[in-house]
Short mmCIF file of C-alpha atoms in Angstrom, two decimals:
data_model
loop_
_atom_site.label_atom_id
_atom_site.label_comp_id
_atom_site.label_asym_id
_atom_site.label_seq_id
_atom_site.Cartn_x
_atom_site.Cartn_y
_atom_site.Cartn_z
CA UNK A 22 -35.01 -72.97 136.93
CA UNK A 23 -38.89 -71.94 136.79
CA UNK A 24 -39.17 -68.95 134.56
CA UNK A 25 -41.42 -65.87 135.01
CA UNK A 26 -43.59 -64.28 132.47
CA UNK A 27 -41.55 -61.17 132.46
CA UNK A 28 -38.26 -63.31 131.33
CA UNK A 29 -39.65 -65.29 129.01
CA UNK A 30 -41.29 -62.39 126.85
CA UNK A 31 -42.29 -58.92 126.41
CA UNK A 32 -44.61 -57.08 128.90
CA UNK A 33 -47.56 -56.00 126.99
CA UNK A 34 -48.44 -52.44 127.82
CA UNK A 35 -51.74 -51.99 129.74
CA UNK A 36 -54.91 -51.19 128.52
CA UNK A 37 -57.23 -49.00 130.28
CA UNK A 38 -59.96 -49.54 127.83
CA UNK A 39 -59.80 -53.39 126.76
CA UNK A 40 -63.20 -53.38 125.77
CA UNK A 41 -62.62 -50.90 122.97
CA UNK A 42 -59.12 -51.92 122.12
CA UNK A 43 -61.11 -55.28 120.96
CA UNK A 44 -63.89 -53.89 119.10
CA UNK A 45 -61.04 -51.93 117.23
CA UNK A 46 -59.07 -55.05 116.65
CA UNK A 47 -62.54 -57.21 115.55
CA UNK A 48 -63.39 -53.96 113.14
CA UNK A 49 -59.75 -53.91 111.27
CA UNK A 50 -60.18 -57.70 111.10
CA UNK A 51 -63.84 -57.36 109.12
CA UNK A 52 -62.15 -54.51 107.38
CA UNK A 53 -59.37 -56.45 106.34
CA UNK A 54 -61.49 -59.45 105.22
CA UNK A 55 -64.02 -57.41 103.30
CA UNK A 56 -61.32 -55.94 101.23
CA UNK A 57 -59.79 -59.70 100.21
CA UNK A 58 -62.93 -60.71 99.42
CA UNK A 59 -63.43 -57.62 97.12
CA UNK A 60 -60.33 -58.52 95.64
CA UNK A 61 -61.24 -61.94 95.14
CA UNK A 62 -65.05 -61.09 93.39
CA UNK A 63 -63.02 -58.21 91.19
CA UNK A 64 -60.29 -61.10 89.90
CA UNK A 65 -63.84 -63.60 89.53
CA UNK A 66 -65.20 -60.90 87.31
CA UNK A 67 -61.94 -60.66 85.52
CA UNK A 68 -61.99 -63.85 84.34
CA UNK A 69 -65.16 -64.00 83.57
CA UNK A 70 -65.28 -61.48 81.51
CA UNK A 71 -61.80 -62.20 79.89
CA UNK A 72 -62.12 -62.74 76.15
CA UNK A 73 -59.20 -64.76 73.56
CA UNK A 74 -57.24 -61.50 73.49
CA UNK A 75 -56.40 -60.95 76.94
CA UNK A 76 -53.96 -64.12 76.99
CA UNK A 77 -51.51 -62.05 74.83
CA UNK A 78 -51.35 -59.53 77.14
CA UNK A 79 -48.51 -60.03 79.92
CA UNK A 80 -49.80 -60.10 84.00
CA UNK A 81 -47.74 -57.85 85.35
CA UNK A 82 -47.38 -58.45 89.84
CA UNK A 83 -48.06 -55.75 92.15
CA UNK A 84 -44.45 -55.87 93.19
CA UNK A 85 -41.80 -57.09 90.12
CA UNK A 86 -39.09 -56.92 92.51
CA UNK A 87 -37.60 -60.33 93.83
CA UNK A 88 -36.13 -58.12 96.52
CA UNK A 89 -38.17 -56.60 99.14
CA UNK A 90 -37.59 -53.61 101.09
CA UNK A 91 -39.21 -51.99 103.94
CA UNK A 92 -41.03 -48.78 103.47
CA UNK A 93 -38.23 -46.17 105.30
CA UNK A 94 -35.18 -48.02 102.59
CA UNK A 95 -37.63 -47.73 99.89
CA UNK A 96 -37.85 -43.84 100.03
CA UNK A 97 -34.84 -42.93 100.42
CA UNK A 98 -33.15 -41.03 97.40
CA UNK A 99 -30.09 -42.45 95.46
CA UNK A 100 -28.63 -39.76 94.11
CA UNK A 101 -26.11 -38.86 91.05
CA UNK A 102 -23.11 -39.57 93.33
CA UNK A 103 -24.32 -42.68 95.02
CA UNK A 104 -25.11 -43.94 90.69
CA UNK A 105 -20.98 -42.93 90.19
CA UNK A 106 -19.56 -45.24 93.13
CA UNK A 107 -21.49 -47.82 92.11
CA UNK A 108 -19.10 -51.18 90.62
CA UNK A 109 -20.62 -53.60 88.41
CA UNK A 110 -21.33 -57.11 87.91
CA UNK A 111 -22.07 -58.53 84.50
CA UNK A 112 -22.23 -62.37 84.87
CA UNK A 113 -19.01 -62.95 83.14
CA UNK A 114 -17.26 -66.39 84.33
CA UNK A 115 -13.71 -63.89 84.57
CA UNK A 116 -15.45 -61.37 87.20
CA UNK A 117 -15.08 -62.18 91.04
CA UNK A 118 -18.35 -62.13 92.57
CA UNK A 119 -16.46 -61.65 96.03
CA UNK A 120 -14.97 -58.72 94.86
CA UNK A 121 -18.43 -57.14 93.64
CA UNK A 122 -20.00 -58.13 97.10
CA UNK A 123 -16.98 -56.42 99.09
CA UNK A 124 -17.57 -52.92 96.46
CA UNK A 125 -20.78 -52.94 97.69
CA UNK A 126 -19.85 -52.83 101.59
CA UNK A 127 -17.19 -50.27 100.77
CA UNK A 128 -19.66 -48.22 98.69
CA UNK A 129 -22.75 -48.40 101.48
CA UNK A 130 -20.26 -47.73 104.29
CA UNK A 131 -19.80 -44.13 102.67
CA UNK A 132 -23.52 -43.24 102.92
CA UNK A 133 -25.45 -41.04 105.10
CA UNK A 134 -27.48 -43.15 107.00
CA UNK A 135 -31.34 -41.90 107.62
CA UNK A 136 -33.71 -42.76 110.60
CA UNK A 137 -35.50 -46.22 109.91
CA UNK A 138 -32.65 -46.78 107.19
CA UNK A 139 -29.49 -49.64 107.99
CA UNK A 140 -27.17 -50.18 106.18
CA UNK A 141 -28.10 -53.38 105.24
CA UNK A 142 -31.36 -51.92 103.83
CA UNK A 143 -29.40 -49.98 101.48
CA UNK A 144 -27.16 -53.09 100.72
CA UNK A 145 -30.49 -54.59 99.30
CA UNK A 146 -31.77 -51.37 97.77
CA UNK A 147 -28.62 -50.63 95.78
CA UNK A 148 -27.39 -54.32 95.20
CA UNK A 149 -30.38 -54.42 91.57
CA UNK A 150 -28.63 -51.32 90.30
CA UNK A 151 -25.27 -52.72 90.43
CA UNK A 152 -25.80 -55.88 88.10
CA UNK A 153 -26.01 -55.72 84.15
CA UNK A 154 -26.48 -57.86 81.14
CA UNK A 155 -26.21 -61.24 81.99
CA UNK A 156 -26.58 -60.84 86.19
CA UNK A 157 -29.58 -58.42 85.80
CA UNK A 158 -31.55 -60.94 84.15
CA UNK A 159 -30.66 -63.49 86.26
CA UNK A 160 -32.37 -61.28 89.36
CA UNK A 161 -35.01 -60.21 87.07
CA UNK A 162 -35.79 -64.50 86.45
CA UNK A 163 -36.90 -64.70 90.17
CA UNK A 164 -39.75 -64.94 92.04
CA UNK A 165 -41.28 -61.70 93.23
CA UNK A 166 -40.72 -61.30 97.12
CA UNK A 167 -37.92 -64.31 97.61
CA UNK A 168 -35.47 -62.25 98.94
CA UNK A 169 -36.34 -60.11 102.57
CA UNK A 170 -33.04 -59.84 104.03
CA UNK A 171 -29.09 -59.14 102.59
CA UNK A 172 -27.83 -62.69 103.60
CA UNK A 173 -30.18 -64.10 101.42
CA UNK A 174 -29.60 -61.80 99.07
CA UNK A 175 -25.96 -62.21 99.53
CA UNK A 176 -26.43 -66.27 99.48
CA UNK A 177 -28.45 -66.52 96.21
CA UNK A 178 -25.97 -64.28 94.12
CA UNK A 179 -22.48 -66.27 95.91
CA UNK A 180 -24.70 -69.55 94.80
CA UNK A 181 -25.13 -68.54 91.20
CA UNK A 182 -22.31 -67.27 90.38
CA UNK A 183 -19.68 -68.79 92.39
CA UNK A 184 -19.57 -72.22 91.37
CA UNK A 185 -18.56 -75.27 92.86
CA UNK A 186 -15.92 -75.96 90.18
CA UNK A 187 -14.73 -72.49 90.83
CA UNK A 188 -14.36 -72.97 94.51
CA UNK A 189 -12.34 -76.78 93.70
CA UNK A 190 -10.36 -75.21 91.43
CA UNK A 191 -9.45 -71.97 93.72
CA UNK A 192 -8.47 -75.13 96.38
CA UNK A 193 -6.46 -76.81 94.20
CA UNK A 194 -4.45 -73.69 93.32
CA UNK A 195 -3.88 -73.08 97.47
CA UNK A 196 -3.22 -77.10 98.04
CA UNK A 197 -0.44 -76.91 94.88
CA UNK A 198 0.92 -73.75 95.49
CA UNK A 199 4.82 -73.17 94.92
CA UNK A 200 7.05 -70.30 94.66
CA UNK A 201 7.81 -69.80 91.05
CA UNK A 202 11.50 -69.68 90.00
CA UNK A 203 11.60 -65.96 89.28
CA UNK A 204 9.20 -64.95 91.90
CA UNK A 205 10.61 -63.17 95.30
CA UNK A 206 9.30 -63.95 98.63
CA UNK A 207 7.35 -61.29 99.13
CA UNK A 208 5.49 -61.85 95.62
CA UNK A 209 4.66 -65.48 96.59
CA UNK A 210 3.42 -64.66 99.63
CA UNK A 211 1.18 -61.76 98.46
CA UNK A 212 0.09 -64.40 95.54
CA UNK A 213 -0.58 -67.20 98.36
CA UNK A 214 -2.71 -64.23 100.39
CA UNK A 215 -4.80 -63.17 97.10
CA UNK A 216 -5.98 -67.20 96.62
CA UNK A 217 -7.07 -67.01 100.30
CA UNK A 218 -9.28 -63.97 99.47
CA UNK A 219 -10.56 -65.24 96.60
CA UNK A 220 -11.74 -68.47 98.34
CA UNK A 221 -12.69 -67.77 101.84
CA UNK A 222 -14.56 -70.78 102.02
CA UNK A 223 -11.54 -73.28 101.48
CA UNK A 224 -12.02 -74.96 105.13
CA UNK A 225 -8.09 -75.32 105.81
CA UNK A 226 -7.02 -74.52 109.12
CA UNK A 227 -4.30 -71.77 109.78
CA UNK A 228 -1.70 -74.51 110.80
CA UNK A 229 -2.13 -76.64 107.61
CA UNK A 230 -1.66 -73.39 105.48
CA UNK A 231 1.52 -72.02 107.16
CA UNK A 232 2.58 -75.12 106.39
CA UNK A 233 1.37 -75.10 102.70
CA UNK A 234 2.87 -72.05 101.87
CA UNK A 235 6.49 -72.97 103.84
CA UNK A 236 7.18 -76.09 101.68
CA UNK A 237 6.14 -74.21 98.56
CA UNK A 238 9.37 -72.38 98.92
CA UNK A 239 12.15 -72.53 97.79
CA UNK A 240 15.98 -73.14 99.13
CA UNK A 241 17.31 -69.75 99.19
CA UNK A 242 13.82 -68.43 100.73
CA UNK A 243 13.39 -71.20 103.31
CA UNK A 244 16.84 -70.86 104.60
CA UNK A 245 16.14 -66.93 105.12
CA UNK A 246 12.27 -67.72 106.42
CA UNK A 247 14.74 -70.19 109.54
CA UNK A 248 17.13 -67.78 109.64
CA UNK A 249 14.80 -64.77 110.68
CA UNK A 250 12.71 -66.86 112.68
CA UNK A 251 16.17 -67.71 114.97
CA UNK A 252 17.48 -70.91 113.12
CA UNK A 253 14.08 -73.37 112.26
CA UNK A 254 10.54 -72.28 112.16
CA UNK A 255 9.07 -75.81 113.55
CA UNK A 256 8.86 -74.48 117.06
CA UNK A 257 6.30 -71.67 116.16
CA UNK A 258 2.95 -71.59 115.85
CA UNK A 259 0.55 -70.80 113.11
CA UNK A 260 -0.38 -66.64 114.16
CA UNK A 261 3.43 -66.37 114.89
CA UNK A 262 4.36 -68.22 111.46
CA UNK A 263 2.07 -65.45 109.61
CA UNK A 264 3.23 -62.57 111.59
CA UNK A 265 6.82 -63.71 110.52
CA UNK A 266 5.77 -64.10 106.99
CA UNK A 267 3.88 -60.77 106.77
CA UNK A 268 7.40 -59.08 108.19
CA UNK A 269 9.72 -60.84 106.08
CA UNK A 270 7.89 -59.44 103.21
CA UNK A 271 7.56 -55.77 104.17
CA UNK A 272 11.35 -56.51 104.86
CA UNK A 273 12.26 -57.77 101.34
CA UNK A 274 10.17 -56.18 99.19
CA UNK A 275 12.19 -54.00 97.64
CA UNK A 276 15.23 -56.43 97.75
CA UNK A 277 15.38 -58.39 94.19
CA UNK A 278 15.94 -62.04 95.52
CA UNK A 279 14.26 -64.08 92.89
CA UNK A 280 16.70 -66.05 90.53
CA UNK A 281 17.81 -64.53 87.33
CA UNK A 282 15.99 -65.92 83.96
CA UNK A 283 18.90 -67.39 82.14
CA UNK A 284 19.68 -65.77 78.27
CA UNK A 285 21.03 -67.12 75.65
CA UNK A 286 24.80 -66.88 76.68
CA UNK A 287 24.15 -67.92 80.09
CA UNK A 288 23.41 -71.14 82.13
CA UNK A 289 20.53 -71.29 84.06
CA UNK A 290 20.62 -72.77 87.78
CA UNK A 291 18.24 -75.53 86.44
CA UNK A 292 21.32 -76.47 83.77
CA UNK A 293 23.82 -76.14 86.12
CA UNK A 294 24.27 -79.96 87.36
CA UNK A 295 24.48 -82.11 84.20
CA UNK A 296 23.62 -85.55 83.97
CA UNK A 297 26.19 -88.48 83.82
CA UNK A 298 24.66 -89.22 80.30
CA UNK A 299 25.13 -85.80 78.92
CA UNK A 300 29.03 -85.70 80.00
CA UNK A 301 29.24 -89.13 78.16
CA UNK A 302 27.34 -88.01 75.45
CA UNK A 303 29.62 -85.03 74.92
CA UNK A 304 32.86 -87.52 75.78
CA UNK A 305 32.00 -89.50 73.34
CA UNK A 306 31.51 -87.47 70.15
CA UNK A 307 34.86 -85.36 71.67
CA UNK A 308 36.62 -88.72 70.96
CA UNK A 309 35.44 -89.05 68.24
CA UNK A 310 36.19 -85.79 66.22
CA UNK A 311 39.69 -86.05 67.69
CA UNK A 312 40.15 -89.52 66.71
CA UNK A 313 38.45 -88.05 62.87
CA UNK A 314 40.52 -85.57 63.05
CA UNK A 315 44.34 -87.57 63.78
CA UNK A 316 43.50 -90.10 61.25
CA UNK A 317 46.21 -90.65 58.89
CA UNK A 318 45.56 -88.30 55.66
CA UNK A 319 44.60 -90.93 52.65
CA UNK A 320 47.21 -91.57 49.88
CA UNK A 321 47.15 -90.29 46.12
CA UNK A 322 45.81 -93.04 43.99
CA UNK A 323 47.45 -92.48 40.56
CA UNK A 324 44.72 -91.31 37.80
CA UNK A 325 46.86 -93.17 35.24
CA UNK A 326 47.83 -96.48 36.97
CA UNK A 327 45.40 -96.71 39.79
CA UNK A 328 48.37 -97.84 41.79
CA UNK A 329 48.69 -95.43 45.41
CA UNK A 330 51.83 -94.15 46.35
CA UNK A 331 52.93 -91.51 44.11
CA UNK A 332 50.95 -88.32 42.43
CA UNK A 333 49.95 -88.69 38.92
CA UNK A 334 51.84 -86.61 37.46
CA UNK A 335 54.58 -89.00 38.57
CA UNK A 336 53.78 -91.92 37.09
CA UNK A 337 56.16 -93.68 35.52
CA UNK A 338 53.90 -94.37 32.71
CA UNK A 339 52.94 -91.30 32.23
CA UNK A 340 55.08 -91.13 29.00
CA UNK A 341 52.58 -92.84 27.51
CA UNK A 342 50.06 -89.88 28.05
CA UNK A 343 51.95 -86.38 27.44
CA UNK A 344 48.80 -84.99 27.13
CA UNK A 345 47.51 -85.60 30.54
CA UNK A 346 50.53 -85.19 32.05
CA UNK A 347 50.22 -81.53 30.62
CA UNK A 348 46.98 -81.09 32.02
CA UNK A 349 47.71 -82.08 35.64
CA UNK A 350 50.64 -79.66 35.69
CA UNK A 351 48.33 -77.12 34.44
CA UNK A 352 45.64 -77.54 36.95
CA UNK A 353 48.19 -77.52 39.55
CA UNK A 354 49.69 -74.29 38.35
CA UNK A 355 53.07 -75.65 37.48
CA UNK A 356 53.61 -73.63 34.81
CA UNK A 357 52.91 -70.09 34.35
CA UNK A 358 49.95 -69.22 31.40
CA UNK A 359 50.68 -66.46 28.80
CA UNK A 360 49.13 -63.44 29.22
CA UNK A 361 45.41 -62.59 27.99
CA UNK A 362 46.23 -59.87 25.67
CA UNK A 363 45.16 -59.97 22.72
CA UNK A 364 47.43 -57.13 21.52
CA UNK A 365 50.64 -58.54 22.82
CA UNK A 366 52.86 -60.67 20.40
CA UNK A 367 52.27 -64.09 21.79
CA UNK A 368 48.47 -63.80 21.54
CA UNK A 369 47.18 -65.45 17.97
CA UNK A 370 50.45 -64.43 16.53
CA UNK A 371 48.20 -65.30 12.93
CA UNK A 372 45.94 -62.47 13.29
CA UNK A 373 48.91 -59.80 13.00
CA UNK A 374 49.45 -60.94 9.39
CA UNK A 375 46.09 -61.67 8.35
CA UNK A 376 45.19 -59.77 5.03
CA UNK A 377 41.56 -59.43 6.24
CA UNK A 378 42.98 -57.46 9.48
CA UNK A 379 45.07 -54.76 7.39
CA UNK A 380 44.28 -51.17 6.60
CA UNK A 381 45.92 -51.93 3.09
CA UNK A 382 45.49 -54.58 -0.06
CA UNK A 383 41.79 -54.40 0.19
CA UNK A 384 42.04 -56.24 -2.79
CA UNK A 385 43.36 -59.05 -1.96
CA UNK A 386 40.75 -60.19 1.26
CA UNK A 387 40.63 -63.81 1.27
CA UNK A 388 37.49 -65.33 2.19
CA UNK A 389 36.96 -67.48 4.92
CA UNK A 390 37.25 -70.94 4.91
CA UNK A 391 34.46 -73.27 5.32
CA UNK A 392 33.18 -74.69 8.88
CA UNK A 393 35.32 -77.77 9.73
CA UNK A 394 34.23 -79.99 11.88
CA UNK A 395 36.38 -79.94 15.28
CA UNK A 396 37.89 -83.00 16.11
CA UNK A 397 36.67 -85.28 18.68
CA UNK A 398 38.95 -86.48 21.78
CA UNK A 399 40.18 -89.37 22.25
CA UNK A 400 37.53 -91.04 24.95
CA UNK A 401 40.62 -91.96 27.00
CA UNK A 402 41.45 -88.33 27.03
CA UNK A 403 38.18 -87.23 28.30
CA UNK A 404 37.00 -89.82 31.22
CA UNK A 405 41.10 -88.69 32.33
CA UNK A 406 40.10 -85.04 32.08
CA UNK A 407 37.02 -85.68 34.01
CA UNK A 408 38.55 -87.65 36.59
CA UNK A 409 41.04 -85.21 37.38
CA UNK A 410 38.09 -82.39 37.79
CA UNK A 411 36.06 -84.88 40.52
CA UNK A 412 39.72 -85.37 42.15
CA UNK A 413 40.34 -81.85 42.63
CA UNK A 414 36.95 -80.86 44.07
CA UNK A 415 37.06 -83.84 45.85
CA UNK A 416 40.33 -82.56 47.97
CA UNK A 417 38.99 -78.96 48.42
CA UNK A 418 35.84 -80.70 50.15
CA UNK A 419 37.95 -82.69 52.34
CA UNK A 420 40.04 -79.72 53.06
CA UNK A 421 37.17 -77.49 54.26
CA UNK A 422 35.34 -80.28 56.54
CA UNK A 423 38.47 -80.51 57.86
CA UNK A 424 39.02 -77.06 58.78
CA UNK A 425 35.19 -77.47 59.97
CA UNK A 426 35.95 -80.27 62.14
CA UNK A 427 39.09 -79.04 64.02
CA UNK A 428 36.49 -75.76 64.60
CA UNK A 429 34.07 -77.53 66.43
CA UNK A 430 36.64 -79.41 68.12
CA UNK A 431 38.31 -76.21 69.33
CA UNK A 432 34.61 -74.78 70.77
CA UNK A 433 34.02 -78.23 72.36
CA UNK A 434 37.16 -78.04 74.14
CA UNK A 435 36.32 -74.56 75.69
CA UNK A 436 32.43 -75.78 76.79
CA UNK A 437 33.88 -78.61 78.35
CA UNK A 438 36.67 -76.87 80.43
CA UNK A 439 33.29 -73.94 81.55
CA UNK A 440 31.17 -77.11 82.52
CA UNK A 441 33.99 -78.32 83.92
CA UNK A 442 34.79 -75.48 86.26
CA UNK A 443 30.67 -75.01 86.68
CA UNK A 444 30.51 -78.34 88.39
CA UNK A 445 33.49 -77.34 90.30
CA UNK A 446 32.36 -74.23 91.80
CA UNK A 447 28.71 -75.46 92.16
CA UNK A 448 29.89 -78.73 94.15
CA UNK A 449 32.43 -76.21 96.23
CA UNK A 450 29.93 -74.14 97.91
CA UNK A 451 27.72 -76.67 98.08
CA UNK A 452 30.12 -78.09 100.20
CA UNK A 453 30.28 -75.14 102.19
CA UNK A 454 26.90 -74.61 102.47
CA UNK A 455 26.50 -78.15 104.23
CA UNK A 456 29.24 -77.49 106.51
CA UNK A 457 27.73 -73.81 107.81
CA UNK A 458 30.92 -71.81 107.31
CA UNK A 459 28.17 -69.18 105.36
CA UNK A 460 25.13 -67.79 105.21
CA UNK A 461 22.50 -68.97 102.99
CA UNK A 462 22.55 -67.14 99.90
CA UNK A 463 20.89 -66.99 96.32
CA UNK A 464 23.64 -68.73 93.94
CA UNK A 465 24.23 -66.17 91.12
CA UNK A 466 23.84 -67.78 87.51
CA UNK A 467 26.95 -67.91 85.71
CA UNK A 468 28.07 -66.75 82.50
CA UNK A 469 30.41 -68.24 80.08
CA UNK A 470 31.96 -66.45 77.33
CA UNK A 471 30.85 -69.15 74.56
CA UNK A 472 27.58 -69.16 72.23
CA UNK A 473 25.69 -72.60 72.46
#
C-alpha cells in the first residue's frame, strides 16, 4: 500500500509569509547560539579566575531535581491537605514499596486536576515529598534530569527497593502455600490473594494457581470446595475456579470451620492415629507393671538366724537374745508403753521419795553422786538394733512404691481403654466417609477425662 503525505504525518499549517517565518527562525537560532557561547566565555572566565578556595565550595546545578517536570505541574500549589494524605516511604526492608506506589494513585486520584496538569504530572510532582530518611536520599543520590516521565519514575524506585530476593522469596511463599491447621477457608484464601498482591510480577498463569491454592487445602475444605462446585472441581476452568473460591469465602466467613487447637486434656486430630510402636511401647511397660505388681511378696529373713520362713520375733533361738526379742515386739507395737506422765505413779517411781524433791528435812539433802560412765552395748546388741531400723524402713518403702505402682497401673488402664475407643470411632467414620453414606464434615477433637 503506497502511503500519502497526509497519512504518514502531520500537515504543517501554511505560511503566507515563508520568507519572514525563516528570517525569524535563522534570528532565534543566532540568538540562541550567542547566548551558549556567553555562557561558555562566563564559565572560561570562571575558571580562570578561580583561586585554591573555590574547590571547597560545593557546585550547586541549575536544576537539583533528578525528576523533571513540565512548567504547568511545576506551578501548581500543594496545599496543607494534599501534605496530610500524603503516605510515606522510608527505605525500611519491612515497608512494601507496592503498597506506597498504590497510596500514591489513590492519593492523586482525589485531586483537582488543572489545565496543562495530568495526573501523572502530579504523580511525579508529589512522589519527592512522599519519601524520608533512607528513600529521600536515595532520590536525592541521582543524577539531575534522569527521570522525565512516572514509569520511569515508577521503574527506578520498584528496582531499588524491591529486590530480587524479595520477589524469589514472595514466589516461594505462593509455590509452597498450604492451608494452616487452624486457618478457615476463607482466611487461606484471603492469605493466598494478599501474596498475589504483594508480587504481581510472579509470572504464574491463572490455571497453575487455582491449582496451587486447591492442593494446599485441606480434607475437610477440599471436600466442601467439590461439593459446592457439584461433586469435583476438575471440569472447571481457571475464572470459574476463582469465582467459586471468591463465593465460598463470602459464604463461610463467618462460619468457624478451622480445626480446634488441642489443650492439655485433649487429643489433637494430629494424635489421633497412633503408631504400631507407641501401642507396643505402652503394651509393653503395661505388662510389665502388672507382672511387678503380681509378683509373689518376698519372705521374712530372720534378723537372728538369717534363715527365711518365719518373723524374727519367732525364732526359735531367740531365747538366746531376750533383749532383741523385746525390741522387735516393741517396734511392732505389741505391747502397750506406759504413759508419759511424769506425775503419775509409774513414772520414775524414785523421784517421789527423793529427799532432794521434798518441801521438808532440808537438812538432810544428799548430794549427788558423781558422773558414771554409761555402759556400753554389747556390739551384737547394736548391729541387731540397727538392722531392725533398715528392715523397717525398708518395708514402708516397698509398701509405698507399691501403692505407686498399682496407681499408675490403674491410669494406664483408663488411657488405654480412651485410645482404644479413639481408634474405634476414628476408623468408624472413616469407614463411612469412604462409603458416602455422609457428608464431608470437620471431625471434632475429642476429649478424654484423664490428665497426660
Amino acid at each position: 500500500m503506497t502511503g500519502t503525505r497526509s497519512s504518514t504525518s502531520q500537515l504543517v499549517e501554511l505560511e503566507p509569509e515563508i520568507e519572514q517565518k525563516l528570517r525569524e527562525i535563522r534570528r532565534r537560532q543566532k540568538q540562541d547560539r550567542e547566548k551558549k557561547n556567553q555562557q561558555e566565555e562566563e564559565e572560561m572566565a570562571l575558571v580562570l579566575n578561580e583561586t585554591m578556595g573555590d574547590l571547597d565550595i560545593p557546585t550547586i546545578p541549575t536544576s537539583p531535581s533528578s525528576i523533571v517536570l513540565p512548567a504547568a505541574a511545576r506551578n501548581y500549589e500543594l496545599k496543607n491537605i494534599h501534605f496530610n494524605m500524603m503516605p510515606s516511604f522510608h527505605g525500611l526492608s519491612s515497608e512494601d514499596p507496592l503498597a506506597h506506589i498504590r497510596d500514591i494513585f489513590n492519593m492523586v486520584s482525589n485531586m483537582a486536576l488543572t489545565e496543562g496538569v495530568t495526573e501523572e504530572h502530579l504523580r511525579m510532582k508529589v512522589f519527592p515529598y512522599t519519601l524520608k530518611d533512607k528513600a529521600k536520599m536515595w532520590l536525592n543520590s541521582l543524577r539531575p534530569g534522569l527521570l522525565t516521565s512516572w514509569t520511569e519514575v515508577q521503574n527506578k524506585f520498584l528496582e531499588k527497593f524491591f529486590s530480587t530476593q524479595k520477589t524469589d522469596a514472595l514466589r516461594d511463599k505462593i509455590m509452597q502455600f498450604s492451608q494452616q491447621a487452624d486457618e478457615s477457608f476463607s482466611e487461606a484464601w484471603e492469605r493466598f490473594n494478599n501474596f498475589l498482591i504483594q508480587c504481581p510480577h510472579h509470572g504464574l498463569p491463572t490455571l497453575v494457581l487455582m491449582r496451587i491454592f486447591y492442593k494446599a487445602l485441606r480434607v475437610s475444605s477440599k471436600a466442601a470446595v467439590n461439593n459446592y462446585a457439584g461433586g469435583s472441581i476438575k471440569n472447571k476452568t481457571p475464572t470459574e475456579c476463582q469465582t467459586l473460591f471468591d463465593t465460598l469465602a463470602i459464604e463461610t466467613q463467618h462460619s468457624d470451620t478451622r480445626g480446634k487447637r488441642a489443650g492439655i486434656y485433649e487429643i489433637g486430630s494430629s494424635n489421633a492415629f497412633a503408631s504400631k510402636e507407641q501401642v507396643d511401647a505402652i503394651t509393653s511397660k503395661l505388662d510389665a507393671l502388672l507382672a511387678m505388681n503380681g509378683r509373689a511378696p518376698t519372705q521374712e529373713i530372720c534378723s537372728i538366724c538369717a534363715v527365711p520362713g518365719h518373723a524374727t520375733i519367732s525364732c526359735p533361738h531367740g531365747v538366746d537374745f531376750p533383749e532383741f526379742l523385746q525390741e522387735q515386739a516393741n517396734m511392732v507395737n505389741t505391747y502397750r508403753r506406759p504413759g508419759n506422765d511424769p506425775f503419775s505413779n509409774t513414772y520414775n517411781p524414785g523421784w517421789q521419795r527423793h529427799p532432794n524433791f521434798s518441801w521438808s528435812n532440808n537438812q538432810n539433802v544428799q548430794k549427788p553422786p558423781g558422773f558414771q560412765p554409761q555402759e556400753k552395748k554389747n556390739n551384737l546388741e547394736d548391729i541387731i538394733a540397727q538392722l531392725a531400723t533398715n528392715t523397717n524402713q525398708f518395708m514402708s518403702k516397698t509398701e509405698t512404691t507399691l501403692q505407686n505402682q498399682a496407681a499408675s497401673i490403674r491410669n494406664l488402664e483408663v488411657q488405654m481403654g480412651q485410645l482404644a475407643s479413639a481408634l474405634t470411632l476414628t476408623f468408624n467414620i472413616k469407614l463411612i466417609l469412604s462409603l458416602k453414606l455422609l457428608p464431608i464434615v470437620p471431625l471434632q477433637m475429642m476429649k478424654p477425662c484423664f490428665k497426660v
